[in-house]
Structures are given as C-alpha cells and as structure tokens.
Coordinates of C-alpha atoms in Angstrom, one line a residue:
M1 CA -15.2 15.9 -9.9
K2 CA -17.3 19.4 -11.3
K3 CA -15.9 20.9 -14.4
I4 CA -14.8 24.5 -13.5
V5 CA -14.1 27.2 -16.4
C6 CA -11.3 29.1 -15.5
G7 CA -11.3 32.5 -16.7
W8 CA -8.0 32.9 -14.5
I9 CA -4.1 33.1 -13.6
T10 CA -5.2 31.3 -10.4
A11 CA -8.4 30.3 -8.4
L12 CA -8.5 28.6 -5.1
F13 CA -10.7 25.7 -4.0
L14 CA -11.3 24.1 -0.9
F15 CA -13.1 20.6 -0.2
A16 CA -12.5 18.1 3.6
P17 CA -11.0 14.5 2.0
V18 CA -13.8 11.7 2.1
S19 CA -12.7 8.8 4.4
V20 CA -12.3 5.4 3.2
F21 CA -14.2 4.2 6.3
A22 CA -17.6 3.9 6.8
E23 CA -18.6 6.4 10.0
S24 CA -18.5 3.9 12.6
E25 CA -15.0 2.4 11.6
T26 CA -13.3 6.3 11.0
P27 CA -10.1 5.8 12.9
V28 CA -9.0 8.6 15.6
F29 CA -5.8 10.3 14.6
T30 CA -3.1 9.1 17.2
E31 CA 0.2 10.9 18.4
A32 CA 3.4 9.7 17.1
P33 CA 5.7 7.4 19.2
A34 CA 8.8 8.7 21.2
V35 CA 12.0 8.0 19.0
S36 CA 15.5 7.3 20.0
A37 CA 17.0 9.4 17.3
E38 CA 18.0 13.3 17.7
T39 CA 16.4 13.9 14.3
A40 CA 13.7 12.8 12.2
V41 CA 11.6 13.2 9.8
V42 CA 8.9 10.9 7.4
L43 CA 7.3 12.3 4.4
E44 CA 5.1 10.9 1.3
L45 CA 6.9 9.8 -1.7
Q46 CA 5.1 11.2 -4.6
T47 CA 3.6 14.6 -3.0
G48 CA 6.7 15.3 -1.0
R49 CA 4.6 15.8 2.2
I50 CA 5.6 15.7 6.1
L51 CA 3.9 13.4 8.0
Y52 CA 6.1 13.9 10.8
E53 CA 9.3 15.7 11.8
K54 CA 11.6 15.8 14.9
N55 CA 14.2 18.5 14.7
C56 CA 14.6 17.7 11.5
T57 CA 16.4 20.8 10.3
E58 CA 18.9 20.7 12.4
K59 CA 22.6 20.0 11.5
A60 CA 23.5 16.1 11.4
Y61 CA 26.0 13.6 9.9
P62 CA 24.8 11.5 7.4
A63 CA 27.6 8.5 7.5
S64 CA 27.3 6.2 5.0
T65 CA 23.5 7.4 3.6
T66 CA 25.8 9.9 2.2
K67 CA 26.4 7.1 -0.7
I68 CA 22.5 7.6 -1.7
M69 CA 23.6 10.6 -3.5
T70 CA 26.7 9.1 -4.5
A71 CA 24.5 6.1 -6.3
L72 CA 22.2 8.8 -7.9
L73 CA 24.8 10.6 -9.7
A74 CA 26.6 7.5 -10.6
I75 CA 23.4 6.4 -12.3
E76 CA 22.3 9.5 -13.9
D77 CA 26.0 10.4 -15.4
G78 CA 27.6 7.0 -15.9
D79 CA 26.8 4.0 -17.7
L80 CA 26.5 1.1 -15.8
D81 CA 27.5 -1.6 -18.6
Q82 CA 30.9 0.4 -18.3
K83 CA 33.9 -1.0 -16.6
I84 CA 35.8 1.4 -14.5
K85 CA 39.7 0.8 -13.7
V86 CA 40.3 0.8 -9.8
S87 CA 43.1 3.1 -8.9
D88 CA 45.6 2.5 -5.5
H89 CA 43.7 5.6 -4.1
A90 CA 40.2 3.2 -3.7
V91 CA 41.6 0.6 -2.9
G92 CA 43.5 2.4 0.1
T93 CA 40.3 3.7 1.6
E94 CA 39.8 3.1 5.1
G95 CA 36.2 1.6 6.6
S96 CA 33.8 -1.1 5.1
S97 CA 34.8 -2.2 1.5
I98 CA 34.3 -4.6 -1.3
Y99 CA 38.1 -5.1 -1.0
L100 CA 39.1 -3.7 -4.7
Q101 CA 42.1 -4.4 -6.4
E102 CA 44.2 -1.4 -7.8
G103 CA 44.4 -2.3 -11.8
E104 CA 40.7 -4.2 -11.4
R105 CA 38.3 -3.2 -14.1
V106 CA 34.8 -3.3 -12.7
L107 CA 31.7 -2.9 -14.0
L108 CA 30.1 1.1 -12.8
K109 CA 26.6 -1.5 -11.9
D110 CA 28.6 -4.0 -9.6
L111 CA 30.6 -0.5 -8.3
V112 CA 26.8 0.9 -7.4
Y113 CA 25.6 -2.7 -5.7
G114 CA 28.8 -2.7 -3.6
L115 CA 28.4 1.0 -2.6
M116 CA 24.3 -0.1 -1.6
L117 CA 24.5 -3.1 -0.2
R118 CA 27.7 -3.5 1.3
S119 CA 28.6 0.2 1.9
G120 CA 31.7 -0.4 0.0
N121 CA 34.1 2.9 0.9
D122 CA 36.0 1.6 -1.6
A123 CA 33.2 1.5 -4.4
A124 CA 32.5 5.1 -3.7
V125 CA 35.9 6.3 -4.4
A126 CA 36.0 4.6 -7.6
I127 CA 32.4 5.4 -8.8
A128 CA 33.5 9.7 -8.3
E129 CA 37.1 8.5 -9.8
G130 CA 35.6 6.7 -12.9
I131 CA 32.5 9.9 -13.8
S132 CA 34.6 12.8 -12.8
G133 CA 37.8 11.6 -12.7
D134 CA 38.9 12.6 -9.8
V135 CA 36.9 12.7 -6.3
E136 CA 37.4 16.4 -5.8
T137 CA 35.2 17.3 -9.1
F138 CA 32.5 14.1 -8.1
V139 CA 31.7 15.8 -4.9
G140 CA 31.4 19.4 -6.1
S141 CA 28.5 17.6 -8.5
M142 CA 27.4 16.0 -5.1
N143 CA 26.9 19.2 -3.7
E144 CA 25.1 21.3 -7.6
R145 CA 22.6 18.4 -7.3
A146 CA 21.9 18.7 -3.2
K147 CA 21.2 22.3 -4.2
K148 CA 18.8 21.4 -7.1
I149 CA 17.1 19.1 -5.2
G150 CA 15.7 22.1 -3.0
T151 CA 18.2 20.6 0.4
A152 CA 19.1 23.9 2.3
G153 CA 21.2 22.6 5.1
T154 CA 23.6 19.6 3.5
H155 CA 27.3 19.9 2.3
F156 CA 29.4 17.2 1.2
V157 CA 33.0 16.5 1.2
N158 CA 33.5 13.2 0.5
P159 CA 31.4 10.3 -1.6
N160 CA 31.1 7.7 0.8
G161 CA 30.7 9.6 4.5
L162 CA 34.1 9.3 6.4
F163 CA 33.4 11.6 9.0
D164 CA 34.1 15.2 8.6
E165 CA 33.3 18.2 10.5
N166 CA 32.3 19.6 7.4
H167 CA 30.4 17.2 5.6
Y168 CA 27.0 17.5 7.3
T169 CA 23.5 17.5 6.3
T170 CA 19.4 17.2 7.9
A171 CA 17.2 14.8 8.5
L172 CA 15.1 16.6 6.1
D173 CA 17.8 17.6 3.1
M174 CA 18.5 13.5 3.6
A175 CA 14.7 12.6 2.7
L176 CA 14.5 14.9 -0.1
I177 CA 17.6 13.2 -1.9
A178 CA 16.4 9.9 -0.6
R179 CA 12.8 10.9 -2.4
T180 CA 14.5 12.4 -5.7
A181 CA 16.6 9.1 -6.1
M182 CA 13.5 6.8 -5.1
M183 CA 12.0 8.4 -8.6
N184 CA 14.5 6.9 -10.2
P185 CA 13.6 3.3 -11.3
E186 CA 17.5 2.0 -11.5
F187 CA 18.1 3.7 -8.1
R188 CA 15.3 1.8 -6.8
K189 CA 16.0 -1.5 -7.9
V190 CA 19.6 -1.1 -6.2
A191 CA 17.7 0.1 -2.8
A192 CA 15.6 -2.9 -2.8
A193 CA 17.8 -5.8 -3.8
K194 CA 18.4 -8.2 -1.1
D195 CA 21.5 -9.1 -2.9
W196 CA 23.7 -9.5 -5.7
K197 CA 26.0 -11.8 -7.5
A198 CA 28.8 -9.2 -9.2
S199 CA 31.1 -10.2 -12.4
R200 CA 34.5 -9.6 -11.2
E201 CA 36.2 -11.7 -13.0
D202 CA 39.9 -11.9 -10.2
S203 CA 38.0 -11.7 -7.5
D204 CA 36.4 -13.9 -4.7
Y205 CA 34.2 -11.2 -3.2
N206 CA 31.1 -11.1 -5.7
Y207 CA 28.4 -12.2 -3.8
F208 CA 27.0 -9.1 -1.8
T209 CA 24.2 -9.2 0.7
N210 CA 22.1 -5.9 1.6
K211 CA 23.4 -4.9 5.3
N212 CA 20.0 -2.9 5.5
K213 CA 17.2 -4.7 7.3
V214 CA 14.4 -2.5 6.0
V215 CA 14.4 -4.7 2.5
Y216 CA 14.3 -8.0 4.7
Q217 CA 12.3 -7.0 8.0
Y218 CA 9.7 -4.7 7.4
E219 CA 6.0 -5.2 5.4
G220 CA 6.6 -3.3 2.1
G221 CA 10.6 -2.5 2.9
T222 CA 11.5 -0.8 -0.5
G223 CA 15.5 0.4 1.1
I224 CA 17.4 2.1 1.3
K225 CA 20.9 2.7 3.3
I226 CA 22.0 2.4 6.8
G227 CA 25.1 4.7 7.8
Y228 CA 27.3 4.5 11.0
T229 CA 30.6 6.0 12.4
T230 CA 31.6 6.0 15.7
A231 CA 31.8 10.0 15.7
T232 CA 27.9 10.0 13.7
G233 CA 26.1 7.4 15.6
R234 CA 23.4 5.1 14.3
T235 CA 21.7 6.7 10.8
L236 CA 19.1 5.0 8.9
V237 CA 17.4 6.1 5.3
A238 CA 14.8 3.9 5.1
S239 CA 11.3 3.3 2.6
S240 CA 8.5 1.3 2.5
E241 CA 5.1 1.3 0.8
R242 CA 1.5 -0.4 1.4
D243 CA -2.0 0.4 0.2
G244 CA -0.5 2.4 -2.5
M245 CA 1.1 4.9 -0.1
E246 CA 5.1 5.3 -0.3
V247 CA 7.0 6.5 3.1
I248 CA 10.6 7.7 3.4
C249 CA 11.6 8.0 6.5
V250 CA 15.0 8.9 8.0
V251 CA 16.4 8.8 11.6
M252 CA 19.5 10.3 12.5
Q253 CA 22.2 9.8 16.0
A254 CA 18.9 7.4 16.4
P255 CA 20.4 4.1 18.9
D256 CA 17.8 2.4 18.0
W257 CA 17.6 3.1 14.6
F258 CA 15.5 -0.1 12.8
R259 CA 13.1 0.2 15.5
D260 CA 12.1 3.7 15.6
S261 CA 11.6 3.7 12.0
Y262 CA 9.4 0.5 11.9
K263 CA 7.3 2.8 14.8
L264 CA 7.2 5.6 12.6
M265 CA 6.1 3.9 9.4
D266 CA 3.7 1.7 11.1
W267 CA 2.3 5.4 12.6
A268 CA 2.6 6.7 9.6
Y269 CA 0.4 4.1 7.8
E270 CA -2.2 4.0 10.8
N271 CA -2.8 7.7 10.1
F272 CA -2.5 8.7 6.8
G273 CA -3.7 7.6 3.6
L274 CA -3.9 8.8 0.0
Q275 CA -7.1 10.5 -1.1
E276 CA -7.5 11.5 -5.4
I277 CA -7.5 14.9 -5.8
A278 CA -8.6 13.9 -10.1
P279 CA -8.5 11.2 -12.2
A280 CA -6.1 10.7 -14.8
E281 CA -6.3 11.7 -18.0
R282 CA -9.9 13.3 -16.9
E283 CA -10.6 17.3 -17.1
L284 CA -10.5 19.2 -14.2
C285 CA -11.3 22.6 -15.5
A286 CA -11.6 24.0 -18.9
L287 CA -9.7 27.0 -19.9
P288 CA -11.3 29.9 -22.5
T289 CA -9.4 29.9 -25.9
Q290 CA -8.1 32.6 -28.0
R291 CA -9.8 32.7 -31.4
G292 CA -9.9 28.8 -31.4
R293 CA -12.4 26.1 -33.2
K294 CA -13.7 25.4 -29.9
D295 CA -14.5 27.8 -27.2
H296 CA -12.4 26.5 -24.4
V297 CA -10.0 23.6 -24.2
L298 CA -10.0 20.8 -21.8
I299 CA -7.8 20.4 -19.1
G300 CA -6.6 18.0 -16.9
P301 CA -3.3 15.3 -15.5
K302 CA -1.3 12.8 -17.3
K303 CA -1.6 10.4 -14.2
S304 CA -4.1 10.5 -11.2
I305 CA -3.1 13.0 -8.2
L306 CA -3.4 12.3 -4.9
C307 CA -2.9 13.6 -1.8
P308 CA -1.7 12.2 1.5
V309 CA -4.4 13.2 4.4
K310 CA -5.2 12.6 7.8
K311 CA -7.6 9.4 7.6
D312 CA -10.0 10.9 10.5
G313 CA -10.9 13.3 7.5
S314 CA -10.6 16.8 9.8
E315 CA -7.8 17.9 6.8
Q316 CA -9.5 20.5 4.4
I317 CA -7.6 20.1 1.1
G318 CA -6.9 23.3 -1.1
M319 CA -6.8 23.2 -4.6
R320 CA -5.1 26.4 -7.0
F321 CA -5.1 26.6 -10.6
D322 CA -2.1 28.5 -12.1
L323 CA -3.0 28.6 -15.6
P324 CA -3.2 31.3 -18.1
K325 CA -6.2 33.6 -19.0
R326 CA -6.8 32.1 -22.2
A327 CA -5.0 29.8 -23.8
K328 CA -3.6 31.2 -27.0
G329 CA -2.5 29.4 -30.3
T330 CA -3.3 25.5 -31.8
I331 CA -3.1 23.5 -28.9
R332 CA -2.0 20.0 -29.0
R333 CA -3.3 16.9 -27.0
W334 CA -0.7 16.8 -23.7
Q335 CA 0.8 19.9 -24.2
E336 CA 1.6 21.2 -20.4
A337 CA -1.2 24.0 -19.5
G338 CA 0.0 24.9 -16.2
W339 CA -0.2 23.9 -12.4
L340 CA -2.0 22.6 -9.7
D341 CA -0.9 23.9 -6.4
L342 CA -1.9 21.6 -3.5
S343 CA -2.3 22.4 -0.2
V344 CA -3.5 21.1 2.9
N345 CA -5.0 23.0 6.1
G346 CA -3.7 25.9 4.0
E347 CA -0.2 24.6 4.1
A348 CA 1.3 24.1 0.6
I349 CA 2.2 20.7 0.1
C350 CA 3.1 20.3 -4.0
K351 CA 2.5 21.4 -7.6
Q352 CA 1.4 18.8 -10.0
K353 CA 1.4 19.9 -14.3
L354 CA -1.8 19.7 -15.7
Y355 CA -2.2 19.3 -19.6
Y356 CA -4.6 20.1 -22.5
L357 CA -6.3 16.8 -23.2
E358 CA -7.5 17.5 -26.3
D359 CA -6.4 19.2 -29.6
V360 CA -7.7 22.5 -30.8

C-alpha cells in the first residue's frame, strides 16, 4: 500500500477488496440458510463485524450460556490455583451439577472446567462465592462487566442461568460477551477442551466431558457453551476457525440448535474471507513532526489489520485515520499514535490501534 502523509486529524480512503480467487472462480454470494432459531447472529471474532443476524437485539433468555460470563470473571478476577471452600448454598443448587460436597475445597480451575464442560450450576455458585464472597456481589460484577463489553440488552440475576424473568440478554449481547471471552487465552483453552481431569480428593466425579458437541463434530470448532431450560428452550453459543477467520455464532430459542449453528457457520465461511488491510509493523502513513530531527514519523500497526469481506469482491472497505495533526515531543517506537477506523460499504466495523514505528 502506498504511504500516505497525514497532516490532518481524520482522512478517509476507500478501496475495494481484491478477490483471492481467479476471476473465473470468484464465488457468487449466496443468501443465508433458513434456521429454526427465533433469534441468531454470526460475527467475525477479530473485528466484531456482524455477518448475519436474525432478530439479534430481541430479548431472550440465556440459560447456561450465562456461564460464559461467570467463567470469564473467574479467570479475570480469581487465582485458578486457589482452592474454594464449597458452601451448603452451592451444594443445594438445583439443576445440572458436578456433585460438590459441603466443606469440600476445590481448585478454582476445576470449578471453571466443571462449569463450562458439565454446566455445573453448583460450580457457578461456588465460583461466585469464592470470588466475591456472595452471589449478589458477583452478579453485580457480571452486570458491570457486560456494560463494559458494550451490551445493551442484558441483565443477570444469577451466575448459572436458571430461569428468571429478570435474567435476560440478546443474541448480539451474548456474541459480544463470547467474543471478549474468546480473546482470553485461558478461557479459550477451557472452551475448546473435550475433557478435563479434576483433582478432587474426596470425590469420584473427577472426569468431565464437554457437553458442547461443536468441539467434536464441527470442522474447526473451538467452543463455546450450550444452554437449555424448559422455559428458555435451546440456546447455543458456538465458535470455530477456518482459513484464519474465526466466527462466533449464537442461536437462541432454537429447536435445531446444532444444525442451525453449523449451517450458519458454513455459510459464513463460504461467503466471507479475511482481507489484509495493513501488514504488521509496516508503515501505513506518515505524520509530520514538530521540531523533530526528522520532518515526519512513520505510523503503522503492530499486528496485521484484517477485515472480513464478501468473497465476491462486491464490498468497498473504508479507512479513516484518527491521528493528531502533528507528532509532538520525543517519539518512541510502539508508542500509541492514534486509530484506524474501518468501515465496509460505509458501515463502521471496528477501530484498530496505530503505533509509531520509529524513535524520533
């Protein structure tokens, strides 16, 4: 890409993606398949671009997919090697269980695996009490974290997803929460695990197998969580990766939950691919300096900037630089310089950080 000298705060550049196929092989964009889900969404993980949606902002009930947030907070706020003492409150939790015993001391890591793989409602309560002291305080943290992620229609009242009229979300919000969680390396390992051997000394229930068939059945499946109650119906948050592109698919109130997810993810991979916008550590533009030893400083990304676009080459990518008019003072390499805003066909997709690539 030609270097651009930026002497302004924002500048917009447009270009069409280059197809990775020969002209005779360029695929035709196809419509998304019909699904049984009442509400659904597919988004690309790195940028968060929505590739497909069906009523994705309508109110729905998450059931055990709630545990994605519970696990994320356990990993972010807890010590996975810490042992949690199990209360009688946790033991008495209804529904799916890893059969905790009152007074048992269990590694937080084992509780997280039991939570995600076996959907242990008792594990969720034990985690909440171990991290925050009580369930109510932990649920407050869940709601705060959801707001920071950018959810607009989510309210949690428990850490396990047992049905409550005031415990709700949307397919889009669950996708945003899952996207954030999957950017955490420890969470990714848990979500993708097919099984786990816990180290509970006084229990025979130490071997957990994953209830989420995505990690067994789907090509490139990487997670994440199933959810079901009689009141909420079937809900699935699935993730997968092919050809360097990773997607998250959420289907809610979906009688044919796994088939819905597989069809939508197949469709996404058939019709979308990643376009490189800027190579890693390569100059994307140059900014004038103020009384520097050089009259300009090079700016670019640390990692390659990619954007998901339709494979038929029909979409136009927009780049808008959000930078100061001039670089002031002493500049150090990898100091943050500003942002690159990406859009597709005029619709904002994401913001990517830009850095100074040299000392000045």
